[in-house]
mmCIF file of N, CA and C in Angstrom:
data_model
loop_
_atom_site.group_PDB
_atom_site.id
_atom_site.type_symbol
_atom_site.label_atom_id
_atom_site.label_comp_id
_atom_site.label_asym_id
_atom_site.label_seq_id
_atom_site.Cartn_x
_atom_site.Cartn_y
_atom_site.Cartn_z
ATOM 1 N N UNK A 1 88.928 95.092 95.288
ATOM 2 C CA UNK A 1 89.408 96.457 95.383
ATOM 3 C C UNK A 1 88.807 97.082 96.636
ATOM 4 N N UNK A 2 89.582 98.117 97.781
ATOM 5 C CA UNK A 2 89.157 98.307 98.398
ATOM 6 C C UNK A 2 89.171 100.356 98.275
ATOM 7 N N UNK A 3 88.451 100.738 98.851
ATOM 8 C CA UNK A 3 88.896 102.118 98.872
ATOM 9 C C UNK A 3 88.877 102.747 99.884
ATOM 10 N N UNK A 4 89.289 103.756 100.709
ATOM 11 C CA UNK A 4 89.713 104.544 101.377
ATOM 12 C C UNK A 4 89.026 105.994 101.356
ATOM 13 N N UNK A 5 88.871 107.036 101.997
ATOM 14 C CA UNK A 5 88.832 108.480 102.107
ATOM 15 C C UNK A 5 89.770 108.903 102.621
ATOM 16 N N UNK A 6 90.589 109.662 102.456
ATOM 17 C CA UNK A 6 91.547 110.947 103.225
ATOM 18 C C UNK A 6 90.877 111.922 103.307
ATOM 19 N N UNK A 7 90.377 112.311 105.047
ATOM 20 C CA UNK A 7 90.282 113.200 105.151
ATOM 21 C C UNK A 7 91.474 114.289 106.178
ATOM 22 N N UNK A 8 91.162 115.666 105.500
ATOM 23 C CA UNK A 8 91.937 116.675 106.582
ATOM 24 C C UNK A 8 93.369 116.504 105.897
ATOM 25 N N UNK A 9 94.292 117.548 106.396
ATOM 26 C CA UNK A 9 95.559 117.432 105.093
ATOM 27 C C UNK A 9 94.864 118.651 104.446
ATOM 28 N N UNK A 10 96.395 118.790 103.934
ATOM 29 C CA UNK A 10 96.420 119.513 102.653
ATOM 30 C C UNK A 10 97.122 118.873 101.337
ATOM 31 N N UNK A 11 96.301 118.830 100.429
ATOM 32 C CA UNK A 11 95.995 117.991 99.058
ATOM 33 C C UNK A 11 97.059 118.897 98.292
ATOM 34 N N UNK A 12 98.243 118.123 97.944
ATOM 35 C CA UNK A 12 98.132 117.252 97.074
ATOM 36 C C UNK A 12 98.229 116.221 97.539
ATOM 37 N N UNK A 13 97.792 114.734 97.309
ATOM 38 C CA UNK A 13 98.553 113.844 98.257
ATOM 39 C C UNK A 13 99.214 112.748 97.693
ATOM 40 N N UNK A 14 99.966 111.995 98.017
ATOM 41 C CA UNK A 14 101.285 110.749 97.635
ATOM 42 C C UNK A 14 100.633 109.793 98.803
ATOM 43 N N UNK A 15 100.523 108.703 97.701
ATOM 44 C CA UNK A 15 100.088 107.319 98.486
ATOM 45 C C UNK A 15 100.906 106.055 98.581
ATOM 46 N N UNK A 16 101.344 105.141 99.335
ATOM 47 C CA UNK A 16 102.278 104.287 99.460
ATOM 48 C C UNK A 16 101.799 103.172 100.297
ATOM 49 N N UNK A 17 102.380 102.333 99.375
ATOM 50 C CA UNK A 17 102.065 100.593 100.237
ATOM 51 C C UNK A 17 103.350 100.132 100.505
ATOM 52 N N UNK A 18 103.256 99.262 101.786
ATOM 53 C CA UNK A 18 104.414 98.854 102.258
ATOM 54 C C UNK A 18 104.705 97.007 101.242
ATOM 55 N N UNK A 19 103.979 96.935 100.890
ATOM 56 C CA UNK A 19 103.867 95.203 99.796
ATOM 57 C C UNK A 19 103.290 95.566 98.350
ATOM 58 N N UNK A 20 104.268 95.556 97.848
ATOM 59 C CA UNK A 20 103.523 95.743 96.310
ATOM 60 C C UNK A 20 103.075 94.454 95.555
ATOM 61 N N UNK A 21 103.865 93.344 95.791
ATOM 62 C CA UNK A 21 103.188 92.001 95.670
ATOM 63 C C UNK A 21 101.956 91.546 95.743
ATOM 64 N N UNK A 22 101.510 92.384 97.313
ATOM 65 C CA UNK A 22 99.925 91.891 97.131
ATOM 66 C C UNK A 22 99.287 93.366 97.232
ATOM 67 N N UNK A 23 99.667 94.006 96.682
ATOM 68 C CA UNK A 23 99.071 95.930 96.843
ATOM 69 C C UNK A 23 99.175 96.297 96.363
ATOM 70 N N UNK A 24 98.984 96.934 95.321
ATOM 71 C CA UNK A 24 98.973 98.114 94.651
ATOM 72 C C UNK A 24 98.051 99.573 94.837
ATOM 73 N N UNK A 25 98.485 101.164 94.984
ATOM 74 C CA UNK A 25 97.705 102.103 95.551
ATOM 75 C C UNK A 25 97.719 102.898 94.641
ATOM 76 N N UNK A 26 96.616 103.820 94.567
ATOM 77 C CA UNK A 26 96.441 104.821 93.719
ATOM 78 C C UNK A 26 95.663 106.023 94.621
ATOM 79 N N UNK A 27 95.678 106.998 93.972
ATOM 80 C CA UNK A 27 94.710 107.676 94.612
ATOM 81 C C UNK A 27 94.564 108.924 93.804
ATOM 82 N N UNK A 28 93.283 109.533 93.921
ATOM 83 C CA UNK A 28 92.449 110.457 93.026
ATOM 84 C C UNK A 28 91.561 111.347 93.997
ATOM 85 N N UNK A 29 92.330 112.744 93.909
ATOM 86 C CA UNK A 29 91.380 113.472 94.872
ATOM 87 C C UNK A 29 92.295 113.410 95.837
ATOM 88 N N UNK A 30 90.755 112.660 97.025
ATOM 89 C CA UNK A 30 90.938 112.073 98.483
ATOM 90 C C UNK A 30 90.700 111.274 98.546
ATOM 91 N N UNK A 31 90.322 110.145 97.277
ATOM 92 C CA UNK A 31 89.831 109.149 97.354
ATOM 93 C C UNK A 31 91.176 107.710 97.083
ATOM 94 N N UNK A 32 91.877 106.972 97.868
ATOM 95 C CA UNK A 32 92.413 106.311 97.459
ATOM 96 C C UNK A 32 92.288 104.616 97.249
ATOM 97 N N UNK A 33 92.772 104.472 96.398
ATOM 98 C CA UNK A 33 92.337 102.654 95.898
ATOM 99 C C UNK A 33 93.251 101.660 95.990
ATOM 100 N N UNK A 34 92.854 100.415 96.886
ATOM 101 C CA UNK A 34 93.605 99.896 96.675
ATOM 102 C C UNK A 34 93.184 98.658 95.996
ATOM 103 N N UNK A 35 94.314 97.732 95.177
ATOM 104 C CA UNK A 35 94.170 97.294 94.540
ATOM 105 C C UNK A 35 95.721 95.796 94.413
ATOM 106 N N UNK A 36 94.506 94.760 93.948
ATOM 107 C CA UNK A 36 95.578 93.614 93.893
ATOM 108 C C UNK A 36 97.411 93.928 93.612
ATOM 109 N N UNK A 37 98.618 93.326 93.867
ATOM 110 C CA UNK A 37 99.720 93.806 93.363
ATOM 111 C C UNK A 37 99.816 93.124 92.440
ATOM 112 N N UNK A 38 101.542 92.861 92.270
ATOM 113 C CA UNK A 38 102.017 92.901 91.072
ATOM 114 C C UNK A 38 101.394 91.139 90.875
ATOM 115 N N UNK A 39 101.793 90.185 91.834
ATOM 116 C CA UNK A 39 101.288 88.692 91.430
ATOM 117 C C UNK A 39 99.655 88.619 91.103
ATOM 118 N N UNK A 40 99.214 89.948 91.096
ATOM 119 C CA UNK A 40 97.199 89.743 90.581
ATOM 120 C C UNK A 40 96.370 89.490 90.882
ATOM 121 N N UNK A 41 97.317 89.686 92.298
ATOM 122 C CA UNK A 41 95.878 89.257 93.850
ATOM 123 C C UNK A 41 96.265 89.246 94.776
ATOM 124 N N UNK A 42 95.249 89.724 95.771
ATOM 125 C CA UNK A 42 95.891 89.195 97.265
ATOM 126 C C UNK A 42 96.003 88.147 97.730
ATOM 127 N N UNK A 43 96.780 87.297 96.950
ATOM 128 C CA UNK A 43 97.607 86.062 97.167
ATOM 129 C C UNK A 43 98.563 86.277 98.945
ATOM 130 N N UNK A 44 98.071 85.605 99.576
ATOM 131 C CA UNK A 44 99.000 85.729 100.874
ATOM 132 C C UNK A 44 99.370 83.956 100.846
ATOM 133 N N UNK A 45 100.732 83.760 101.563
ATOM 134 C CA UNK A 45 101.599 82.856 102.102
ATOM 135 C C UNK A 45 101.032 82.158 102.957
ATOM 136 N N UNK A 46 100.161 80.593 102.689
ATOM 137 C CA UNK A 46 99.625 80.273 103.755
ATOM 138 C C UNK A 46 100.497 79.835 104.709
ATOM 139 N N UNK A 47 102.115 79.291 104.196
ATOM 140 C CA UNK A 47 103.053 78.752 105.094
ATOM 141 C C UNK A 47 103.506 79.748 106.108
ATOM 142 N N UNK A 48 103.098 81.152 105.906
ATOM 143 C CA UNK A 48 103.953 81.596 107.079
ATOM 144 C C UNK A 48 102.713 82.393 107.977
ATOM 145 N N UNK A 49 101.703 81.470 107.974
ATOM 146 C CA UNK A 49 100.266 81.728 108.852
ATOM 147 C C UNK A 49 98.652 82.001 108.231
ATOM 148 N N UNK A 50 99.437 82.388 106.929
ATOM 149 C CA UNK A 50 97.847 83.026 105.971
ATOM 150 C C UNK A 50 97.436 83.979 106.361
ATOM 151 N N UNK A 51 98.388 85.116 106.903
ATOM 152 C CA UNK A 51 97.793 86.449 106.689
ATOM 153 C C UNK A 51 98.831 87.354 106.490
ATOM 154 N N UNK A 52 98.779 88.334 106.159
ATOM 155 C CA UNK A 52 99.642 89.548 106.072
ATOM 156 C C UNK A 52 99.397 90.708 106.554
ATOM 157 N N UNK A 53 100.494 91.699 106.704
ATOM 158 C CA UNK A 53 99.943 93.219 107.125
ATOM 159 C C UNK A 53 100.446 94.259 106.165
ATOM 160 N N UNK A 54 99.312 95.267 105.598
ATOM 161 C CA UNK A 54 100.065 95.814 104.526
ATOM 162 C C UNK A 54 100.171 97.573 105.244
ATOM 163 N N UNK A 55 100.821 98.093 105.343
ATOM 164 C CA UNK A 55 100.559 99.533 105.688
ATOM 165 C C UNK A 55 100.884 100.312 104.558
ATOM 166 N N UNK A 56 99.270 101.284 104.606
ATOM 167 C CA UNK A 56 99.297 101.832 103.740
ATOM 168 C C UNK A 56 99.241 103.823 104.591
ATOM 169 N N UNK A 57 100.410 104.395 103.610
ATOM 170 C CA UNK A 57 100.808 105.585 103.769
ATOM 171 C C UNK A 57 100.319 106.705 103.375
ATOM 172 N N UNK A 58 99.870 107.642 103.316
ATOM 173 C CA UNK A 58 99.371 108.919 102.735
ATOM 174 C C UNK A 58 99.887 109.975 103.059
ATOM 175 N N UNK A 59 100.765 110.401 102.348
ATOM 176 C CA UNK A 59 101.467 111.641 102.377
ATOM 177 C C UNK A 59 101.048 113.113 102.176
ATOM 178 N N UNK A 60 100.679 114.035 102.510
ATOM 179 C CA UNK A 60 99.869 115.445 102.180
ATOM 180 C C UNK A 60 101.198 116.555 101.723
ATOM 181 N N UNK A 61 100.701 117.772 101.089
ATOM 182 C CA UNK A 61 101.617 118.771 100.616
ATOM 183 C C UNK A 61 102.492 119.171 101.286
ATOM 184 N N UNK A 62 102.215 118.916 102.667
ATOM 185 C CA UNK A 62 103.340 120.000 104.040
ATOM 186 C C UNK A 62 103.797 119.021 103.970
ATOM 187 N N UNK A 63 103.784 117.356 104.108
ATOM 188 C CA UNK A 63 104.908 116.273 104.799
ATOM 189 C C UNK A 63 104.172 115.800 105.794
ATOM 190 N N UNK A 64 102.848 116.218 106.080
ATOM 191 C CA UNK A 64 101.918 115.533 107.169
ATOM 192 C C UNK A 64 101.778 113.983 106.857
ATOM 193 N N UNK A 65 101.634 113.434 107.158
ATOM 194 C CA UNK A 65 101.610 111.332 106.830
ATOM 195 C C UNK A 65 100.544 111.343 107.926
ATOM 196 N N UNK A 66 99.926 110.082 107.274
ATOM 197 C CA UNK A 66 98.463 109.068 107.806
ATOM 198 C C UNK A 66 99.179 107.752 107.557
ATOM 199 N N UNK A 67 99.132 106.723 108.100
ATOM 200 C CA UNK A 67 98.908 105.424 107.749
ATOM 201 C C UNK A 67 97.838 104.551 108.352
ATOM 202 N N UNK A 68 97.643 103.235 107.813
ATOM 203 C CA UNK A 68 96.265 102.284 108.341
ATOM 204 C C UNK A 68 97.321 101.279 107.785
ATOM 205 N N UNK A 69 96.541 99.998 108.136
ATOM 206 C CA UNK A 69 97.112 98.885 108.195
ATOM 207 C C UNK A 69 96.291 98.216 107.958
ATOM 208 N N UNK A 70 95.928 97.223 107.188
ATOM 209 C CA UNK A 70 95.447 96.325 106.574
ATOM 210 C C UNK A 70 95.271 95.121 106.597
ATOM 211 N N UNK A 71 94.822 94.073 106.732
ATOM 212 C CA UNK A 71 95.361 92.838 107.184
ATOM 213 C C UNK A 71 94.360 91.962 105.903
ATOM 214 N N UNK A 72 95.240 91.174 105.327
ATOM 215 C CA UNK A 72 95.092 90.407 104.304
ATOM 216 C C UNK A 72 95.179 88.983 104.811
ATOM 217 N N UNK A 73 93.636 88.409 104.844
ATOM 218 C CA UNK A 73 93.666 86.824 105.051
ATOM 219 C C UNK A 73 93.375 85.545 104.146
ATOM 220 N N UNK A 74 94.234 84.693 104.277
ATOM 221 C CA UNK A 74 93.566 83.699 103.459
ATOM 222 C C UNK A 74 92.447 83.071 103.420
ATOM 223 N N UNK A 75 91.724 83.048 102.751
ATOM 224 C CA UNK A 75 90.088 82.352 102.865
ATOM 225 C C UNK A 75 90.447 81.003 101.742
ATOM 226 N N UNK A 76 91.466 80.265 102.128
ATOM 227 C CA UNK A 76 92.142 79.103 101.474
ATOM 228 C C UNK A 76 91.317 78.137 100.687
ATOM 229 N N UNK A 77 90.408 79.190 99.845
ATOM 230 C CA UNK A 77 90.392 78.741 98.328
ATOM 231 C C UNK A 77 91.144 78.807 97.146
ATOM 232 N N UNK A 78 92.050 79.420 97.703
ATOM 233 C CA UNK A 78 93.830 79.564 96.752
ATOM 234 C C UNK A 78 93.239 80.248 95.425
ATOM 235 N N UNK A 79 94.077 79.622 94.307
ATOM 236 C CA UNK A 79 93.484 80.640 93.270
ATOM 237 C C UNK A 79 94.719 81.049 92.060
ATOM 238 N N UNK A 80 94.914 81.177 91.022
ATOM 239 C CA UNK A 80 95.718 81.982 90.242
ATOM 240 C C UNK A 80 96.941 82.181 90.780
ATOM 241 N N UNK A 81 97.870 81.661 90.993
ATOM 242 C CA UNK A 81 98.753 81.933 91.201
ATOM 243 C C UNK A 81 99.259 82.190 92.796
ATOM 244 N N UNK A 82 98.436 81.675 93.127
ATOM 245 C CA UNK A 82 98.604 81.322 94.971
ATOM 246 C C UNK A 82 99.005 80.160 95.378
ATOM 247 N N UNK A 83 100.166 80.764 95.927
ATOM 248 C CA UNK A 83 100.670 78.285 96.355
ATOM 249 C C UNK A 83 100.452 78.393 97.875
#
């Protein structure tokens, strides 16, 4: 699990991942979390290089947006549901 701060904005805020497969986001406050997706991990594709990019979005009350980008690597000890 990784987490995040949002700062600056005006709160309320809406959080968004561009891969829900290997992402899932939440967020509380200013504090947002991210977290394995729907397959139960950050399982990345070693065939198409072993890494991924996830961008993650943060939306504020006016329509102001943040994003970061993420980069998910394989450390090809595979695992649960990783081919």
């Amino acid at each position: 699990k990784f987490v995040l701060q949002v700062s600056g904005g005006s709160g309320v805020y809406n959080v968004f991942t561009s891969d829900l497969n290997i992402s899932k986001v939440s967020i509380s406050g200013s504090t947002v979390t991210i977290e394995p997706g729907s397959n139960a991990n950050f399982c990345v594709n070693t065939a198409v290089g072993g890494t991924a990019s996830v961008i993650i979005t943060v939306v504020d009350s006016l329509g102001g947006t943040a994003t970061t980008t993420m980069q998910i690597r394989d450390n090809g000890k595979g695992g649960a549901g990783c081919s």
